[in-house]
Amino acid sequence: MPLDADAESFSAAESEPPLFVDLDGTLIRTDLLWECLANALRRDPLGAVQGVAALRNGRAAMKRALAECAEIDVARLPYRTDLLEWLRFEAARGRRVYLATASDVSLARAVAKHLSLFDDVIASDGVHNRKAVAKLEAIRELAQGGPFDYVGNGRDDLPLFKAARQAIVAGAEPALLRHAQRISNVQRVFADQQTLAVWLRAVRPHQWLKNLLVFVPLLTSFGLLNPSAVFRAVLCFVAFSLVASAGYLVNDVLDAQVDRRHPRKSRRPVAAGNIGIAAAFGVAFGLLLLSGAVGWWIGPHTVQWLFIYLVLTFAYSLSVKRLAIFDVGMLAALYTVRVIVGGIAVQAPVSFWLLAFSSFLFFSLAALKRCGELVSWRDRGESTSEGRAYSVSDLAVLMPLGVATSVSAVLVFALYVESPDVQSRYGSPDWLWLTLGGMLLWLSRLWLITHRGDMDDDPLVFAAREPVSLLLLAAMMLGFAAAALLR
């Protein structure tokens, strides 16, 4: 009896209309055109520009050019697993299932080969852009004018929903789903739930802790009692937080494919497909505009330095992060720029001592961050990682270099404590030795934690949530406050 039932089910499935499945935003939680553009920008920026320029010959030509310029790992794309499971069930019943996409045919066939699910592929071919009505015509031709079912998600799919016997909607916006239900026979819905929490994860507000560095010149110049200076420092913090979040979004877009191979970074919203690449670019642009407006309120020089910071961030994301040692130097520069701009905002010149101390300290923290990644690779049994210019064996050089620059930062601070300028500016300069001792213990502890493989985040973010680090940072602040206030 069960065998007869299976045979009857299989026969029924064979007699059902063919099922056509959209790819971008439907079967996968991303868009291959934007994936190609982002990957091409990362690998070959000039090639990406040339690929976009191919638009003069039509969208299909641009898709072909970008697909040839990019390297898309279809096995790591964020597939919609619930939809994929249902499609496999339908195919196992004997139903004909086709992939119908406006993406370039080379990528569509690569996806079909990876999934081993589809009977055939409809896709753009470099000349014809199989989108909306053009896709519908190709589907009708393959279905020989008979009925068909269609799985889609976007506004361009509305003509296909209307023409289909049954519509299956996957990952559509609520408004589009309601529209589809009005014009077609929607039989199944695979819904997404994109919340504010997803965007908060993407813009990384916890990383704004690093922007507290803009307050350093305010502290060293004893400007906390100046309301105007405090207000300008707060605005500077806001401007840097906005531009930094924009940088994180762009970096996640450019690194999406690499992140998908990482056990932790693969859960980032862009890599996981919870946020589209086009949306990420759009929000990043909006954050940059807001940052520029806040910076202009402070003054034109602040805007100039924000622009410099932005250029350095993009240079880091596009190429410098794949250059050994230079990437550490760039991270240190991004930290130092925060201090410089903080000084400009509160009109407090950054002294030689502060600049030298910042350079050594931030180079050390940047090296510490990179060493933490190398140790994690070592513990996972990997010798290297895609997108980085290091191997685990480089720990033998990078870790001593980072420790040495930590010691150099402490030494610069010790020389500063004994300088004539300090003796005249601070009421009780001897209290600064408490700050120096806390700093030496803190940096030493960070390096020990990193060596043991327990540094799983940016060192400044780690320090903000680790009790012992918080205690040592409090001791440093206490020493500084006592030196400045006690007489």
Tab-separated table of C-alpha atoms in Angstrom:
chain	number	residue	atom	x	y	z
A	1	MET	CA	0.000	0.000	0.000
A	2	PRO	CA	2.719	2.576	0.815
A	3	LEU	CA	4.462	1.795	-2.473
A	4	ASP	CA	1.241	2.382	-4.383
A	5	ALA	CA	0.742	5.664	-2.514
A	6	ASP	CA	4.257	6.788	-3.380
A	7	ALA	CA	3.736	5.897	-7.025
A	8	GLU	CA	0.441	7.790	-7.090
A	9	SER	CA	2.086	10.843	-5.475
A	10	PHE	CA	4.968	10.715	-7.954
A	11	SER	CA	2.581	10.463	-10.887
A	12	ALA	CA	0.556	13.393	-9.573
A	13	ALA	CA	3.674	15.504	-9.210
A	14	GLU	CA	4.754	14.718	-12.766
A	15	SER	CA	1.393	15.923	-14.031
A	16	GLU	CA	1.590	19.207	-12.102
A	17	PRO	CA	2.668	22.368	-13.936
A	18	PRO	CA	6.424	23.092	-13.859
A	19	LEU	CA	7.756	25.170	-11.006
A	20	PHE	CA	9.983	28.161	-11.838
A	21	VAL	CA	12.122	29.639	-9.073
A	22	ASP	CA	13.673	33.108	-8.957
A	23	LEU	CA	17.221	33.329	-7.587
A	24	ASP	CA	18.092	36.824	-6.310
A	25	GLY	CA	16.330	37.650	-3.062
A	26	THR	CA	14.270	34.468	-3.360
A	27	LEU	CA	16.347	31.304	-3.355
A	28	ILE	CA	19.254	33.284	-1.901
A	29	ARG	CA	19.007	36.161	0.582
A	30	THR	CA	21.138	38.432	-1.558
A	31	ASP	CA	21.438	39.768	-5.101
A	32	LEU	CA	24.161	38.351	-7.351
A	33	LEU	CA	24.564	41.577	-9.311
A	34	TRP	CA	25.434	43.448	-6.125
A	35	GLU	CA	27.521	40.509	-4.933
A	36	CYS	CA	29.535	40.690	-8.151
A	37	LEU	CA	29.981	44.444	-7.864
A	38	ALA	CA	31.154	44.227	-4.238
A	39	ASN	CA	33.506	41.331	-4.946
A	40	ALA	CA	34.904	43.047	-8.031
A	41	LEU	CA	35.507	46.268	-6.060
A	42	ARG	CA	37.458	44.230	-3.523
A	43	ARG	CA	39.488	42.209	-6.042
A	44	ASP	CA	39.878	44.610	-8.948
A	45	PRO	CA	38.451	48.137	-8.489
A	46	LEU	CA	39.354	49.162	-12.048
A	47	GLY	CA	37.708	46.036	-13.417
A	48	ALA	CA	34.604	46.854	-11.374
A	49	VAL	CA	34.429	50.322	-12.924
A	50	GLN	CA	34.824	48.825	-16.393
A	51	GLY	CA	32.118	46.293	-15.584
A	52	VAL	CA	29.677	49.030	-14.604
A	53	ALA	CA	30.646	50.955	-17.747
A	54	ALA	CA	29.447	47.971	-19.794
A	55	LEU	CA	25.938	49.178	-18.926
A	56	ARG	CA	26.132	51.265	-22.087
A	57	ASN	CA	25.535	47.973	-23.930
A	58	GLY	CA	22.617	47.014	-21.702
A	59	ARG	CA	22.059	45.503	-18.259
A	60	ALA	CA	22.745	41.995	-19.508
A	61	ALA	CA	26.170	43.085	-20.776
A	62	MET	CA	26.965	44.714	-17.418
A	63	LYS	CA	25.942	41.562	-15.556
A	64	ARG	CA	28.190	39.483	-17.789
A	65	ALA	CA	31.156	41.846	-17.357
A	66	LEU	CA	30.837	41.953	-13.558
A	67	ALA	CA	30.359	38.181	-13.355
A	68	GLU	CA	33.603	37.714	-15.293
A	69	CYS	CA	35.431	40.171	-13.047
A	70	ALA	CA	34.190	38.697	-9.760
A	71	GLU	CA	34.755	35.350	-8.113
A	72	ILE	CA	31.537	34.175	-6.472
A	73	ASP	CA	31.637	31.104	-4.248
A	74	VAL	CA	28.117	29.796	-4.870
A	75	ALA	CA	28.514	27.140	-2.181
A	76	ARG	CA	28.707	29.855	0.494
A	77	LEU	CA	25.797	32.014	-0.650
A	78	PRO	CA	23.081	32.608	1.988
A	79	TYR	CA	20.431	30.194	0.705
A	80	ARG	CA	16.902	30.349	2.040
A	81	THR	CA	16.956	26.934	3.708
A	82	ASP	CA	13.187	26.603	4.298
A	83	LEU	CA	12.446	27.283	0.627
A	84	LEU	CA	15.267	25.008	-0.503
A	85	GLU	CA	13.908	22.172	1.634
A	86	TRP	CA	10.459	22.557	0.064
A	87	LEU	CA	11.896	22.647	-3.462
A	88	ARG	CA	13.848	19.456	-2.804
A	89	PHE	CA	10.632	17.841	-1.597
A	90	GLU	CA	8.829	18.877	-4.786
A	91	ALA	CA	11.691	17.643	-6.980
A	92	ALA	CA	11.838	14.341	-5.086
A	93	ARG	CA	8.133	13.850	-5.889
A	94	GLY	CA	9.028	14.046	-9.566
A	95	ARG	CA	7.966	17.608	-10.268
A	96	ARG	CA	9.902	19.594	-12.850
A	97	VAL	CA	11.716	22.495	-11.191
A	98	TYR	CA	13.522	25.264	-13.102
A	99	LEU	CA	15.758	28.130	-12.041
A	100	ALA	CA	14.563	31.370	-13.658
A	101	THR	CA	16.715	34.406	-12.914
A	102	ALA	CA	17.838	37.712	-14.353
A	103	SER	CA	21.390	37.007	-13.150
A	104	ASP	CA	24.054	36.017	-15.658
A	105	VAL	CA	23.773	32.462	-16.928
A	106	SER	CA	27.303	31.584	-15.769
A	107	LEU	CA	26.350	32.214	-12.148
A	108	ALA	CA	22.903	30.644	-12.521
A	109	ARG	CA	24.383	27.418	-13.887
A	110	ALA	CA	26.984	27.376	-11.125
A	111	VAL	CA	24.190	27.588	-8.544
A	112	ALA	CA	22.181	24.884	-10.321
A	113	LYS	CA	25.213	22.595	-10.465
A	114	HIS	CA	25.932	23.132	-6.788
A	115	LEU	CA	22.358	22.362	-5.703
A	116	SER	CA	21.756	19.481	-8.157
A	117	LEU	CA	18.076	20.353	-8.057
A	118	PHE	CA	16.940	22.065	-11.263
A	119	ASP	CA	15.949	20.510	-14.574
A	120	ASP	CA	17.160	23.550	-16.523
A	121	VAL	CA	18.058	27.233	-16.209
A	122	ILE	CA	16.627	30.460	-17.618
A	123	ALA	CA	19.025	33.402	-17.169
A	124	SER	CA	20.500	36.515	-18.774
A	125	ASP	CA	23.080	35.694	-21.427
A	126	GLY	CA	25.023	38.931	-21.916
A	127	VAL	CA	22.576	40.126	-24.566
A	128	HIS	CA	19.088	39.410	-23.257
A	129	ASN	CA	18.174	40.515	-19.747
A	130	ARG	CA	15.732	37.882	-18.465
A	131	LYS	CA	13.804	40.104	-16.109
A	132	ALA	CA	10.088	40.741	-15.572
A	133	VAL	CA	8.251	40.410	-18.919
A	134	ALA	CA	11.340	39.015	-20.680
A	135	LYS	CA	11.561	36.268	-18.063
A	136	LEU	CA	7.831	35.569	-18.428
A	137	GLU	CA	8.238	35.097	-22.186
A	138	ALA	CA	11.099	32.644	-21.654
A	139	ILE	CA	9.066	30.727	-19.059
A	140	ARG	CA	6.050	30.462	-21.376
A	141	GLU	CA	8.286	29.185	-24.123
A	142	LEU	CA	9.807	26.511	-21.889
A	143	ALA	CA	6.373	25.609	-20.463
A	144	GLN	CA	5.063	25.401	-24.057
A	145	GLY	CA	2.301	27.849	-23.300
A	146	GLY	CA	0.872	25.708	-20.503
A	147	PRO	CA	0.283	26.610	-16.858
A	148	PHE	CA	3.180	27.084	-14.459
A	149	ASP	CA	3.861	27.994	-10.846
A	150	TYR	CA	6.338	30.689	-9.891
A	151	VAL	CA	8.426	31.475	-6.799
A	152	GLY	CA	9.590	35.102	-6.490
A	153	ASN	CA	10.029	38.028	-4.158
A	154	GLY	CA	10.258	41.401	-5.914
A	155	ARG	CA	8.273	44.007	-7.787
A	156	ASP	CA	9.643	42.709	-11.083
A	157	ASP	CA	8.011	39.375	-10.278
A	158	LEU	CA	4.470	40.799	-10.177
A	159	PRO	CA	3.764	40.062	-13.899
A	160	LEU	CA	4.894	36.480	-13.316
A	161	PHE	CA	2.774	36.123	-10.177
A	162	LYS	CA	-0.243	37.334	-12.159
A	163	ALA	CA	0.383	34.928	-15.038
A	164	ALA	CA	1.159	31.896	-12.880
A	165	ARG	CA	-1.357	29.286	-11.842
A	166	GLN	CA	-0.016	29.525	-8.298
A	167	ALA	CA	2.386	32.052	-6.771
A	168	ILE	CA	4.839	31.271	-4.005
A	169	VAL	CA	6.277	34.372	-2.317
A	170	ALA	CA	9.635	34.209	-0.533
A	171	GLY	CA	11.301	37.052	1.339
A	172	ALA	CA	9.011	39.803	0.035
A	173	GLU	CA	8.229	43.077	1.772
A	174	PRO	CA	4.754	43.125	3.417
A	175	ALA	CA	3.405	45.673	0.925
A	176	LEU	CA	4.525	43.600	-2.048
A	177	LEU	CA	3.081	40.436	-0.507
A	178	ARG	CA	-0.293	42.156	-0.155
A	179	HIS	CA	-0.094	43.294	-3.782
A	180	ALA	CA	0.751	39.790	-4.927
A	181	GLN	CA	-2.222	38.392	-2.987
A	182	ARG	CA	-4.544	40.837	-4.749
A	183	ILE	CA	-3.456	39.946	-8.292
A	184	SER	CA	-2.553	36.262	-7.997
A	185	ASN	CA	-3.271	32.986	-6.271
A	186	VAL	CA	-0.632	32.991	-3.527
A	187	GLN	CA	-0.429	29.451	-2.154
A	188	ARG	CA	2.650	29.591	0.052
A	189	VAL	CA	4.721	32.286	1.786
A	190	PHE	CA	8.280	32.069	3.064
A	191	ALA	CA	8.611	35.154	5.223
A	192	ASP	CA	11.612	37.073	6.538
A	193	GLN	CA	11.766	38.928	9.828
A	194	GLN	CA	14.166	41.852	9.566
A	195	THR	CA	14.241	43.747	12.835
A	196	LEU	CA	15.964	46.846	14.117
A	197	ALA	CA	18.310	44.545	16.038
A	198	VAL	CA	19.751	43.316	12.725
A	199	TRP	CA	20.701	46.845	11.688
A	200	LEU	CA	22.123	47.583	15.134
A	201	ARG	CA	24.388	44.560	14.786
A	202	ALA	CA	25.489	45.792	11.375
A	203	VAL	CA	26.431	49.333	12.454
A	204	ARG	CA	28.241	47.950	15.530
A	205	PRO	CA	27.410	50.541	18.218
A	206	HIS	CA	29.643	48.671	20.678
A	207	GLN	CA	32.589	49.684	18.496
A	208	TRP	CA	31.799	53.341	19.173
A	209	LEU	CA	33.740	52.892	22.395
A	210	LYS	CA	36.864	53.490	20.313
A	211	ASN	CA	35.546	56.935	19.437
A	212	LEU	CA	35.863	57.957	23.076
A	213	LEU	CA	39.455	58.687	22.064
A	214	VAL	CA	38.241	62.057	20.776
A	215	PHE	CA	37.820	63.085	24.420
A	216	VAL	CA	41.524	62.519	25.214
A	217	PRO	CA	42.631	66.070	24.242
A	218	LEU	CA	39.724	67.458	26.283
A	219	LEU	CA	41.023	65.601	29.343
A	220	THR	CA	44.694	66.400	28.864
A	221	SER	CA	43.888	70.093	28.379
A	222	PHE	CA	41.700	70.140	31.526
A	223	GLY	CA	38.717	71.329	29.477
A	224	LEU	CA	36.000	69.364	31.284
A	225	LEU	CA	34.788	72.544	32.997
A	226	ASN	CA	34.341	74.306	29.650
A	227	PRO	CA	30.758	73.574	28.460
A	228	SER	CA	31.472	74.713	24.903
A	229	ALA	CA	34.502	72.410	24.599
A	230	VAL	CA	32.563	69.479	26.063
A	231	PHE	CA	29.702	70.048	23.622
A	232	ARG	CA	32.082	70.165	20.658
A	233	ALA	CA	33.780	66.974	21.848
A	234	VAL	CA	30.400	65.236	22.084
A	235	LEU	CA	29.553	66.344	18.536
A	236	CYS	CA	32.931	65.032	17.408
A	237	PHE	CA	32.147	61.680	19.042
A	238	VAL	CA	28.804	61.545	17.216
A	239	ALA	CA	30.405	62.427	13.865
A	240	PHE	CA	33.047	59.724	14.250
A	241	SER	CA	30.481	57.153	15.344
A	242	LEU	CA	28.404	57.821	12.227
A	243	VAL	CA	31.339	57.661	9.823
A	244	ALA	CA	32.730	54.575	11.574
A	245	SER	CA	29.398	52.753	11.237
A	246	ALA	CA	29.318	53.643	7.549
A	247	GLY	CA	32.806	52.178	7.245
A	248	TYR	CA	31.729	48.970	8.996
A	249	LEU	CA	28.833	48.544	6.569
A	250	VAL	CA	31.045	49.059	3.522
A	251	ASN	CA	33.702	46.752	4.948
A	252	ASP	CA	31.083	44.039	5.548
A	253	VAL	CA	29.873	44.376	1.966
A	254	LEU	CA	33.370	44.080	0.526
A	255	ASP	CA	34.277	41.181	2.818
A	256	ALA	CA	30.981	39.298	2.601
A	257	GLN	CA	32.400	36.271	0.786
A	258	VAL	CA	35.437	36.020	3.037
A	259	ASP	CA	33.255	36.428	6.128
A	260	ARG	CA	31.087	33.494	5.042
A	261	ARG	CA	34.073	31.217	5.495
A	262	HIS	CA	34.650	32.407	9.069
A	263	PRO	CA	32.848	30.623	11.955
A	264	ARG	CA	31.909	33.894	13.713
A	265	LYS	CA	31.913	36.536	10.973
A	266	SER	CA	29.589	34.421	8.822
A	267	ARG	CA	26.784	35.516	11.163
A	268	ARG	CA	27.247	39.185	10.309
A	269	PRO	CA	24.006	40.561	8.796
A	270	VAL	CA	25.417	41.263	5.316
A	271	ALA	CA	27.275	37.955	5.042
A	272	ALA	CA	24.215	36.059	6.284
A	273	GLY	CA	21.953	37.869	3.808
A	274	ASN	CA	19.838	39.493	6.534
A	275	ILE	CA	20.733	42.886	5.053
A	276	GLY	CA	20.991	43.388	1.310
A	277	ILE	CA	24.136	44.849	-0.219
A	278	ALA	CA	22.238	47.667	-1.924
A	279	ALA	CA	20.538	48.564	1.379
A	280	ALA	CA	23.893	48.484	3.192
A	281	PHE	CA	25.422	50.863	0.638
A	282	GLY	CA	22.409	53.173	0.896
A	283	VAL	CA	22.458	53.349	4.696
A	284	ALA	CA	26.240	53.858	4.666
A	285	PHE	CA	25.814	56.818	2.321
A	286	GLY	CA	23.141	58.298	4.590
A	287	LEU	CA	25.376	57.916	7.648
A	288	LEU	CA	28.192	59.680	5.804
A	289	LEU	CA	25.935	62.621	4.994
A	290	LEU	CA	24.860	62.901	8.629
A	291	SER	CA	28.471	62.684	9.796
A	292	GLY	CA	29.470	65.451	7.388
A	293	ALA	CA	26.630	67.659	8.636
A	294	VAL	CA	27.657	67.185	12.281
A	295	GLY	CA	31.312	67.770	11.391
A	296	TRP	CA	30.438	70.979	9.545
A	297	TRP	CA	28.647	72.204	12.663
A	298	ILE	CA	31.951	71.829	14.531
A	299	GLY	CA	34.016	73.423	11.780
A	300	PRO	CA	35.441	72.911	8.257
A	301	HIS	CA	38.705	71.438	9.583
A	302	THR	CA	36.747	68.682	11.298
A	303	VAL	CA	35.051	67.811	7.998
A	304	GLN	CA	38.446	67.639	6.293
A	305	TRP	CA	39.742	65.197	8.901
A	306	LEU	CA	36.561	63.144	8.727
A	307	PHE	CA	37.143	62.896	4.990
A	308	ILE	CA	40.750	61.816	5.600
A	309	TYR	CA	39.505	59.206	8.058
A	310	LEU	CA	36.973	57.991	5.477
A	311	VAL	CA	39.622	57.715	2.750
A	312	LEU	CA	41.912	55.780	5.089
A	313	THR	CA	39.038	53.479	6.042
A	314	PHE	CA	38.180	52.715	2.413
A	315	ALA	CA	41.852	52.246	1.536
A	316	TYR	CA	42.108	49.795	4.410
A	317	SER	CA	39.002	47.868	3.292
A	318	LEU	CA	39.987	47.744	-0.380
A	319	SER	CA	43.667	46.862	-0.192
A	320	VAL	CA	45.743	47.805	2.861
A	321	LYS	CA	44.164	45.128	5.098
A	322	ARG	CA	45.802	42.537	2.831
A	323	LEU	CA	49.294	44.038	3.237
A	324	ALA	CA	51.214	42.641	6.194
A	325	ILE	CA	52.352	45.219	8.786
A	326	PHE	CA	50.892	48.062	6.698
A	327	ASP	CA	47.457	46.977	7.859
A	328	VAL	CA	48.566	47.304	11.480
A	329	GLY	CA	50.009	50.738	10.748
A	330	MET	CA	46.744	51.812	9.104
A	331	LEU	CA	44.678	50.664	12.091
A	332	ALA	CA	47.021	52.612	14.369
A	333	ALA	CA	46.596	55.671	12.141
A	334	LEU	CA	42.800	55.389	12.333
A	335	TYR	CA	43.024	55.378	16.129
A	336	THR	CA	45.424	58.342	16.139
A	337	VAL	CA	43.243	60.399	13.799
A	338	ARG	CA	40.496	60.262	16.416
A	339	VAL	CA	42.813	61.905	18.951
A	340	ILE	CA	43.947	64.552	16.455
A	341	VAL	CA	40.392	65.464	15.458
A	342	GLY	CA	39.364	65.541	19.105
A	343	GLY	CA	42.054	68.164	19.657
A	344	ILE	CA	40.856	70.185	16.679
A	345	ALA	CA	37.247	70.030	17.895
A	346	VAL	CA	38.045	71.418	21.362
A	347	GLN	CA	40.789	73.705	20.040
A	348	ALA	CA	43.455	71.991	22.156
A	349	PRO	CA	46.704	71.323	20.273
A	350	VAL	CA	47.883	67.703	20.382
A	351	SER	CA	51.338	67.753	21.957
A	352	PHE	CA	54.390	65.837	20.780
A	353	TRP	CA	54.099	63.642	23.890
A	354	LEU	CA	50.489	62.718	23.227
A	355	LEU	CA	51.139	62.044	19.544
A	356	ALA	CA	54.185	59.848	20.231
A	357	PHE	CA	52.394	57.979	23.019
A	358	SER	CA	49.303	57.452	20.833
A	359	SER	CA	51.334	56.170	17.898
A	360	PHE	CA	53.116	53.487	19.953
A	361	LEU	CA	50.031	52.519	21.962
A	362	PHE	CA	47.708	52.194	18.987
A	363	PHE	CA	50.249	50.311	16.899
A	364	SER	CA	50.496	47.888	19.790
A	365	LEU	CA	46.717	47.499	20.091
A	366	ALA	CA	46.389	46.997	16.322
A	367	ALA	CA	49.106	44.325	16.420
A	368	LEU	CA	47.306	42.757	19.361
A	369	LYS	CA	44.092	42.560	17.350
A	370	ARG	CA	45.890	40.855	14.470
A	371	CYS	CA	47.713	38.463	16.807
A	372	GLY	CA	44.365	37.503	18.326
A	373	GLU	CA	43.169	36.454	14.864
A	374	LEU	CA	46.360	34.485	14.185
A	375	VAL	CA	46.054	32.640	17.484
A	376	SER	CA	42.441	31.725	16.658
A	377	TRP	CA	43.592	30.338	13.291
A	378	ARG	CA	46.281	28.368	15.076
A	379	ASP	CA	43.782	26.924	17.538
A	380	ARG	CA	41.478	25.894	14.661
A	381	GLY	CA	44.349	24.138	12.934
A	382	GLU	CA	44.550	26.632	10.068
A	383	SER	CA	47.836	28.001	8.768
A	384	THR	CA	46.408	31.090	7.091
A	385	SER	CA	43.144	32.743	6.106
A	386	GLU	CA	41.796	34.183	2.868
A	387	GLY	CA	41.980	37.950	2.646
A	388	ARG	CA	44.919	38.328	5.017
A	389	ALA	CA	48.625	38.549	4.315
A	390	TYR	CA	49.654	36.593	7.401
A	391	SER	CA	50.255	33.010	8.363
A	392	VAL	CA	50.303	31.521	11.856
A	393	SER	CA	54.105	31.373	11.721
A	394	ASP	CA	54.143	35.201	11.621
A	395	LEU	CA	53.176	35.213	15.306
A	396	ALA	CA	56.874	34.748	16.069
A	397	VAL	CA	57.503	38.249	14.660
A	398	LEU	CA	54.231	40.094	15.167
A	399	MET	CA	53.753	39.310	18.853
A	400	PRO	CA	57.225	40.506	19.984
A	401	LEU	CA	56.734	43.598	17.807
A	402	GLY	CA	53.429	44.361	19.501
A	403	VAL	CA	54.832	43.804	22.982
A	404	ALA	CA	57.802	46.053	22.152
A	405	THR	CA	55.548	48.909	21.043
A	406	SER	CA	53.484	48.491	24.232
A	407	VAL	CA	56.638	48.922	26.285
A	408	SER	CA	57.599	51.905	24.107
A	409	ALA	CA	54.270	53.575	24.861
A	410	VAL	CA	54.802	53.065	28.603
A	411	LEU	CA	58.361	54.424	28.292
A	412	VAL	CA	57.151	57.557	26.466
A	413	PHE	CA	54.581	58.090	29.212
A	414	ALA	CA	57.271	57.663	31.896
A	415	LEU	CA	59.468	60.280	30.211
A	416	TYR	CA	56.443	62.557	29.964
A	417	VAL	CA	55.727	62.209	33.690
A	418	GLU	CA	59.228	63.458	34.500
A	419	SER	CA	59.220	66.272	31.956
A	420	PRO	CA	59.280	69.907	33.186
A	421	ASP	CA	55.965	70.598	31.467
A	422	VAL	CA	54.169	68.032	33.614
A	423	GLN	CA	55.721	69.304	36.802
A	424	SER	CA	54.297	72.768	36.107
A	425	ARG	CA	50.877	71.719	34.820
A	426	TYR	CA	49.834	69.112	37.396
A	427	GLY	CA	49.298	69.834	41.071
A	428	SER	CA	50.486	66.372	42.199
A	429	PRO	CA	52.313	64.822	39.207
A	430	ASP	CA	53.544	61.841	41.256
A	431	TRP	CA	50.037	60.393	41.047
A	432	LEU	CA	50.650	59.830	37.322
A	433	TRP	CA	52.847	56.892	38.296
A	434	LEU	CA	49.647	55.122	39.316
A	435	THR	CA	48.382	55.702	35.781
A	436	LEU	CA	51.644	54.402	34.347
A	437	GLY	CA	51.610	51.296	36.555
A	438	GLY	CA	48.009	50.521	35.662
A	439	MET	CA	48.825	50.926	31.978
A	440	LEU	CA	51.806	48.564	32.191
A	441	LEU	CA	49.729	45.916	33.937
A	442	TRP	CA	46.804	46.363	31.544
A	443	LEU	CA	48.849	46.047	28.367
A	444	SER	CA	50.800	43.091	29.752
A	445	ARG	CA	47.553	41.358	30.663
A	446	LEU	CA	46.071	41.945	27.200
A	447	TRP	CA	49.091	40.333	25.574
A	448	LEU	CA	48.956	37.374	27.933
A	449	ILE	CA	45.240	36.874	27.206
A	450	THR	CA	45.957	37.072	23.480
A	451	HIS	CA	48.776	34.525	23.731
A	452	ARG	CA	46.381	32.123	25.480
A	453	GLY	CA	43.825	32.493	22.683
A	454	ASP	CA	41.143	34.260	24.729
A	455	MET	CA	41.181	37.590	22.847
A	456	ASP	CA	38.145	37.160	20.588
A	457	ASP	CA	37.372	40.791	19.804
A	458	ASP	CA	38.849	44.249	19.353
A	459	PRO	CA	41.094	44.871	22.412
A	460	LEU	CA	39.368	48.119	23.371
A	461	VAL	CA	35.934	46.497	23.184
A	462	PHE	CA	37.270	43.500	25.132
A	463	ALA	CA	38.650	45.812	27.819
A	464	ALA	CA	35.288	47.563	28.160
A	465	ARG	CA	33.593	44.356	29.298
A	466	GLU	CA	36.394	42.494	31.115
A	467	PRO	CA	36.301	43.156	34.902
A	468	VAL	CA	40.057	43.191	35.550
A	469	SER	CA	40.657	45.523	32.596
A	470	LEU	CA	37.933	47.845	33.850
A	471	LEU	CA	39.562	47.897	37.286
A	472	LEU	CA	42.963	48.767	35.822
A	473	LEU	CA	41.453	51.447	33.568
A	474	ALA	CA	39.717	52.918	36.614
A	475	ALA	CA	43.066	53.004	38.447
A	476	MET	CA	44.606	54.847	35.495
A	477	MET	CA	41.814	57.412	35.487
A	478	LEU	CA	42.110	57.812	39.256
A	479	GLY	CA	45.831	58.506	38.961
A	480	PHE	CA	45.257	61.099	36.255
A	481	ALA	CA	42.440	62.799	38.200
A	482	ALA	CA	44.453	62.893	41.420
A	483	ALA	CA	47.470	64.350	39.624
A	484	ALA	CA	45.334	67.085	38.102
A	485	LEU	CA	43.147	67.978	41.087
A	486	LEU	CA	45.196	67.423	44.222
A	487	ARG	CA	47.527	70.162	45.414
